[in-house]
Tab-separated table of C-alpha atoms and ligand atoms in Angstrom:
chain	number	residue	atom	x	y	z
B	1	UNK	CA	84.686	-174.206	171.701
B	2	UNK	CA	83.308	-171.170	173.378
B	3	UNK	CA	82.429	-167.717	172.185
B	4	UNK	CA	83.277	-166.322	175.588
B	5	UNK	CA	86.345	-164.177	174.898
B	6	UNK	CA	87.390	-164.438	178.513
B	7	UNK	CA	87.869	-168.148	178.057
B	8	UNK	CA	90.908	-169.085	180.146
B	9	UNK	CA	92.617	-165.723	179.724
B	10	UNK	CA	95.608	-165.780	182.049
B	11	UNK	CA	94.807	-163.501	184.935
B	12	UNK	CA	96.293	-163.688	188.374
B	13	UNK	CA	97.315	-161.367	191.158
B	14	UNK	CA	99.670	-163.627	193.116
B	15	UNK	CA	102.346	-164.233	192.040
B	16	UNK	CA	102.335	-161.263	189.709
B	17	UNK	CA	103.416	-161.144	186.088
B	18	UNK	CA	106.344	-159.107	187.393
B	19	UNK	CA	107.448	-162.080	189.522
B	20	UNK	CA	107.287	-164.451	186.558
B	21	UNK	CA	109.179	-162.033	184.337
B	22	UNK	CA	111.919	-161.724	186.957
B	23	UNK	CA	112.042	-165.520	187.234
B	24	UNK	CA	112.387	-165.994	183.466
B	25	UNK	CA	114.995	-163.231	183.250
B	26	UNK	CA	117.101	-164.771	186.017
B	27	UNK	CA	116.862	-168.358	184.827
B	28	UNK	CA	116.939	-168.069	181.035
B	29	UNK	CA	118.361	-164.652	180.239
B	30	UNK	CA	121.095	-163.612	182.681
B	31	UNK	CA	123.177	-160.768	181.245
B	32	UNK	CA	126.944	-161.186	181.127
B	33	UNK	CA	129.456	-158.370	181.733
B	34	UNK	CA	129.360	-157.306	178.094
B	35	UNK	CA	125.595	-156.854	177.935
B	36	UNK	CA	125.601	-154.977	181.244
B	37	UNK	CA	128.407	-152.722	179.985
B	38	UNK	CA	126.600	-152.109	176.692
B	39	UNK	CA	123.518	-150.863	178.518
B	40	UNK	CA	125.675	-148.764	180.844
B	41	UNK	CA	127.443	-147.201	177.830
B	42	UNK	CA	124.121	-146.387	176.201
B	43	UNK	CA	122.892	-144.758	179.384
B	44	UNK	CA	126.132	-142.787	179.830
B	45	UNK	CA	125.649	-141.352	176.323
B	46	UNK	CA	122.066	-140.380	177.148
B	47	UNK	CA	120.476	-142.818	174.698
B	48	UNK	CA	116.861	-143.769	175.396
B	49	UNK	CA	116.488	-147.026	177.330
B	50	UNK	CA	114.317	-148.644	174.668
B	51	UNK	CA	116.514	-151.610	173.851
B	52	UNK	CA	114.939	-155.046	174.123
B	53	UNK	CA	114.780	-156.653	177.545
B	54	UNK	CA	117.063	-159.611	178.363
B	55	UNK	CA	114.273	-162.194	178.153
B	56	UNK	CA	113.326	-160.750	174.763
B	57	UNK	CA	116.926	-160.969	173.596
B	58	UNK	CA	117.045	-164.587	174.614
B	59	UNK	CA	113.898	-165.367	172.603
B	60	UNK	CA	115.385	-163.615	169.543
B	61	UNK	CA	118.588	-165.568	169.969
B	62	UNK	CA	116.580	-168.778	170.250
B	63	UNK	CA	114.721	-168.012	166.997
B	64	UNK	CA	118.005	-167.415	165.176
B	65	UNK	CA	119.595	-170.597	166.494
B	66	UNK	CA	116.557	-172.800	165.826
B	67	UNK	CA	116.596	-171.891	162.122
B	68	UNK	CA	120.400	-172.052	161.920
B	69	UNK	CA	120.646	-168.398	160.907
B	70	UNK	CA	123.889	-167.389	159.189
B	71	UNK	CA	122.764	-164.063	157.741
B	72	UNK	CA	120.641	-161.639	159.762
B	73	UNK	CA	119.311	-158.156	159.021
B	74	UNK	CA	118.261	-155.783	161.789
B	75	UNK	CA	116.456	-152.491	161.182
B	76	UNK	CA	117.010	-150.138	164.142
B	77	UNK	CA	120.398	-150.513	165.890
B	78	UNK	CA	120.367	-147.988	168.763
B	79	UNK	CA	123.344	-149.003	170.964
B	80	UNK	CA	123.595	-152.502	169.541
B	81	UNK	CA	122.074	-154.377	172.474
B	82	UNK	CA	119.629	-156.511	170.467
B	83	UNK	CA	122.223	-156.996	167.708
B	84	UNK	CA	124.597	-158.555	170.245
B	85	UNK	CA	121.977	-161.087	171.370
B	86	UNK	CA	121.355	-161.957	167.709
B	87	UNK	CA	124.981	-161.960	166.547
B	88	UNK	CA	125.857	-164.385	169.317
B	89	UNK	CA	123.591	-166.911	167.613
B	90	UNK	CA	125.701	-166.747	164.428
B	91	UNK	CA	128.483	-169.118	163.438
B	92	UNK	CA	131.984	-167.595	163.189
B	93	UNK	CA	131.516	-166.894	159.470
B	94	UNK	CA	127.980	-165.541	159.895
B	95	UNK	CA	126.940	-161.945	159.304
B	96	UNK	CA	124.566	-159.448	160.851
B	97	UNK	CA	123.794	-156.209	159.020
B	98	UNK	CA	122.101	-153.546	161.125
B	99	UNK	CA	120.560	-150.308	159.823
B	100	UNK	CA	120.613	-147.014	161.718
B	101	UNK	CA	120.031	-143.419	160.630
B	102	UNK	CA	121.420	-141.646	163.698
B	103	UNK	CA	125.229	-141.382	163.276
B	104	UNK	CA	125.699	-141.067	167.040
B	105	UNK	CA	123.803	-144.285	167.681
B	106	UNK	CA	125.780	-146.005	164.929
B	107	UNK	CA	129.086	-144.870	166.460
B	108	UNK	CA	128.173	-146.034	169.976
B	109	UNK	CA	126.942	-149.334	168.570
B	110	UNK	CA	130.219	-149.887	166.719
B	111	UNK	CA	132.116	-149.360	169.985
B	112	UNK	CA	129.816	-151.828	171.703
B	113	UNK	CA	130.313	-154.441	168.963
B	114	UNK	CA	134.076	-154.081	169.421
B	115	UNK	CA	133.632	-154.532	173.171
B	116	UNK	CA	131.599	-157.668	172.503
B	117	UNK	CA	134.272	-159.028	170.134
B	118	UNK	CA	131.739	-159.095	167.297
B	119	UNK	CA	133.112	-156.427	164.928
B	120	UNK	CA	134.017	-159.087	162.366
B	121	UNK	CA	130.432	-160.320	162.202
B	122	UNK	CA	128.439	-157.099	162.476
B	123	UNK	CA	128.106	-154.418	159.812
B	124	UNK	CA	126.395	-151.133	160.765
B	125	UNK	CA	124.960	-149.330	157.739
B	126	UNK	CA	124.073	-145.693	158.259
B	127	UNK	CA	121.153	-144.055	156.541
B	128	UNK	CA	117.377	-143.974	156.353
B	129	UNK	CA	116.375	-147.636	156.374
B	130	UNK	CA	114.136	-147.528	153.294
B	131	UNK	CA	117.003	-145.974	151.285
B	132	UNK	CA	119.525	-148.524	152.535
B	133	UNK	CA	117.105	-151.355	151.765
B	134	UNK	CA	116.661	-150.018	148.222
B	135	UNK	CA	120.455	-150.071	147.786
B	136	UNK	CA	120.572	-153.629	149.112
B	137	UNK	CA	118.182	-154.800	146.380
B	138	UNK	CA	121.257	-155.242	144.175
B	139	UNK	CA	122.494	-158.125	146.381
B	140	UNK	CA	120.318	-161.211	145.895
B	141	UNK	CA	121.822	-163.172	148.852
B	142	UNK	CA	118.816	-164.029	151.009
B	143	UNK	CA	118.569	-163.455	154.738
B	144	UNK	CA	117.653	-166.132	157.262
B	145	UNK	CA	116.143	-163.665	159.709
B	146	UNK	CA	115.027	-160.034	159.545
B	147	UNK	CA	114.393	-158.169	162.803
B	148	UNK	CA	112.245	-155.021	162.612
B	149	UNK	CA	112.804	-152.559	165.443
B	150	UNK	CA	112.907	-149.023	164.018
B	151	UNK	CA	110.067	-146.645	163.068
B	152	UNK	CA	107.044	-148.926	163.282
B	153	UNK	CA	105.002	-146.697	160.954
B	154	UNK	CA	107.123	-148.174	158.162
B	155	UNK	CA	106.669	-151.786	159.269
B	156	UNK	CA	104.355	-152.644	156.336
B	157	UNK	CA	107.071	-151.452	153.918
B	158	UNK	CA	109.786	-153.308	155.839
B	159	UNK	CA	107.713	-156.484	155.861
B	160	UNK	CA	107.069	-156.181	152.118
B	161	UNK	CA	110.825	-155.859	151.505
B	162	UNK	CA	111.652	-158.682	153.892
B	163	UNK	CA	109.245	-161.175	152.286
B	164	UNK	CA	111.196	-160.771	149.049
B	165	UNK	CA	114.598	-161.140	150.742
B	166	UNK	CA	114.152	-163.913	153.313
B	167	UNK	CA	114.737	-167.532	152.334
B	168	UNK	CA	111.908	-170.060	152.572
B	169	UNK	CA	111.779	-171.193	156.193
B	170	UNK	CA	113.363	-167.934	157.329
B	171	UNK	CA	111.832	-165.555	159.849
B	172	UNK	CA	110.692	-161.943	159.928
B	173	UNK	CA	110.046	-160.673	163.411
B	174	UNK	CA	109.028	-157.272	164.762
B	175	UNK	CA	109.501	-155.995	168.276
B	176	UNK	CA	106.923	-153.887	170.146
B	177	UNK	CA	103.745	-155.516	168.871
B	178	UNK	CA	101.821	-154.222	171.851
B	179	UNK	CA	103.322	-150.702	171.618
B	180	UNK	CA	104.144	-150.919	175.360
B	181	UNK	CA	100.426	-151.278	176.004
B	182	UNK	CA	99.094	-148.694	173.538
B	183	UNK	CA	98.339	-150.858	170.489
B	184	UNK	CA	94.624	-150.898	171.181
B	185	UNK	CA	94.173	-147.340	172.431
B	186	UNK	CA	91.198	-145.527	170.941
B	187	UNK	CA	93.345	-142.853	169.320
B	188	UNK	CA	96.357	-144.604	167.904
B	189	UNK	CA	99.422	-142.977	166.416
B	190	UNK	CA	101.237	-143.724	163.161
B	191	UNK	CA	103.380	-146.371	164.855
B	192	UNK	CA	100.391	-148.332	166.134
B	193	UNK	CA	98.727	-147.934	162.726
B	194	UNK	CA	101.834	-149.344	161.055
B	195	UNK	CA	101.910	-152.226	163.514
B	196	UNK	CA	98.234	-153.072	162.989
B	197	UNK	CA	98.616	-152.941	159.207
B	198	UNK	CA	101.693	-155.179	159.431
B	199	UNK	CA	99.817	-157.663	161.638
B	200	UNK	CA	97.037	-157.709	159.069
B	201	UNK	CA	99.572	-158.586	156.372
B	202	UNK	CA	101.123	-161.268	158.560
B	203	UNK	CA	97.779	-162.945	159.183
B	204	UNK	CA	96.477	-162.788	155.588
B	205	UNK	CA	99.444	-163.088	153.210
B	206	UNK	CA	99.442	-166.675	151.909
B	207	UNK	CA	103.256	-166.626	151.658
B	208	UNK	CA	103.532	-166.375	155.460
B	209	UNK	CA	102.728	-168.352	158.555
B	210	UNK	CA	102.724	-166.113	161.604
B	211	UNK	CA	102.423	-165.927	165.339
B	212	UNK	CA	103.065	-163.564	168.231
B	213	UNK	CA	105.692	-164.490	170.795
B	214	UNK	CA	104.169	-162.967	173.889
B	215	UNK	CA	107.331	-161.987	175.755
B	216	UNK	CA	108.022	-158.438	176.890
B	217	UNK	CA	106.412	-156.072	174.394
B	218	UNK	CA	105.816	-158.965	172.017
B	219	UNK	CA	107.400	-160.228	168.801
B	220	UNK	CA	105.091	-160.557	165.791
B	221	UNK	CA	106.833	-163.264	163.828
B	222	UNK	CA	106.280	-164.634	160.342
B	223	UNK	CA	107.924	-167.606	158.663
B	224	UNK	CA	108.213	-167.420	154.888
B	225	UNK	CA	106.635	-170.609	153.545
B	226	UNK	CA	108.622	-172.983	151.417
L	1	SAH	N1	116.958	-152.768	168.327
L	1	SAH	C1	117.473	-151.898	169.386
L	1	SAH	C2	116.545	-150.729	169.666
L	1	SAH	C3	116.262	-149.892	168.449
L	1	SAH	S1	115.486	-148.356	168.871
L	1	SAH	C4	117.601	-152.742	170.647
L	1	SAH	O1	116.615	-153.369	171.033
L	1	SAH	O2	118.689	-152.762	171.246
L	1	SAH	C5	115.141	-147.770	167.256
L	1	SAH	C6	116.372	-147.266	166.487
L	1	SAH	O3	115.961	-147.130	165.130
L	1	SAH	C7	116.875	-145.909	166.935
L	1	SAH	O4	118.270	-145.957	167.146
L	1	SAH	C8	116.535	-144.973	165.779
L	1	SAH	O5	117.481	-143.962	165.594
L	1	SAH	C9	116.499	-145.931	164.599
L	1	SAH	N2	115.594	-145.539	163.501
L	1	SAH	C10	114.325	-145.070	163.603
L	1	SAH	N3	113.800	-144.855	162.396
L	1	SAH	C11	114.748	-145.200	161.489
L	1	SAH	C12	114.813	-145.206	160.061
L	1	SAH	N4	113.775	-144.825	159.328
L	1	SAH	N5	115.951	-145.615	159.470
L	1	SAH	C13	117.007	-146.029	160.215
L	1	SAH	N6	117.011	-146.053	161.550
L	1	SAH	C14	115.899	-145.636	162.189
L	2	MG	MG1	111.894	-152.195	170.225
């Protein structure tokens, strides 16, 4: 052991992290025509380009497949790009529910799910996520995976809800752990605060075992213990 915090931290100039990211994207996460079209549609409608990156989508898809996910909940749909990566991990009778409060985003996402041939598997629910989640309390069917990617200030509340609604061995994962580099800024905003509080829950709640998948902007991921 060492108390030197610089102990084997990965730092290099050549090749750059950019080169490795490009390599991983090309080898493990090539986008097909549908994914390319979905991003083009989002751009044509003037939506912000804040969907997950291909190599992040592939990691999400991997998580879902490894646990044999049949029922997935996503909070934060945008144009449906991440939902398509996830829904493609589902069996034919699987289901992905995705929550979105902007009706325009929801509409574009529905068109993209049709384009991807996934309309039968994906259900877009419009409304403020905390309200929709409260309505969903009536249905006790557990989820295998919950993906948090909306307003990160509410991540502690989303995590609290998810712990109660994910089966043992299921996963709860949040995008944007590193807040695109701003997580550790001196003056943090409500989103970074929410992320830090959620990370604190993930590392201390005895019901969870957690890690960070360090791809893209990072996935903080918790498994609900059996
Ligand atoms: N997961 C998407 C990106 C989501 S961007 C992808 O990677 O492809 C975040 C989305 O969450 C936006 O569309 C925004 O409108 C929605 N959102 C933000 N706060 C929300 C809330 N409280 N309830 C529901 N949707 C919300
Ligand atoms: Mg995100």
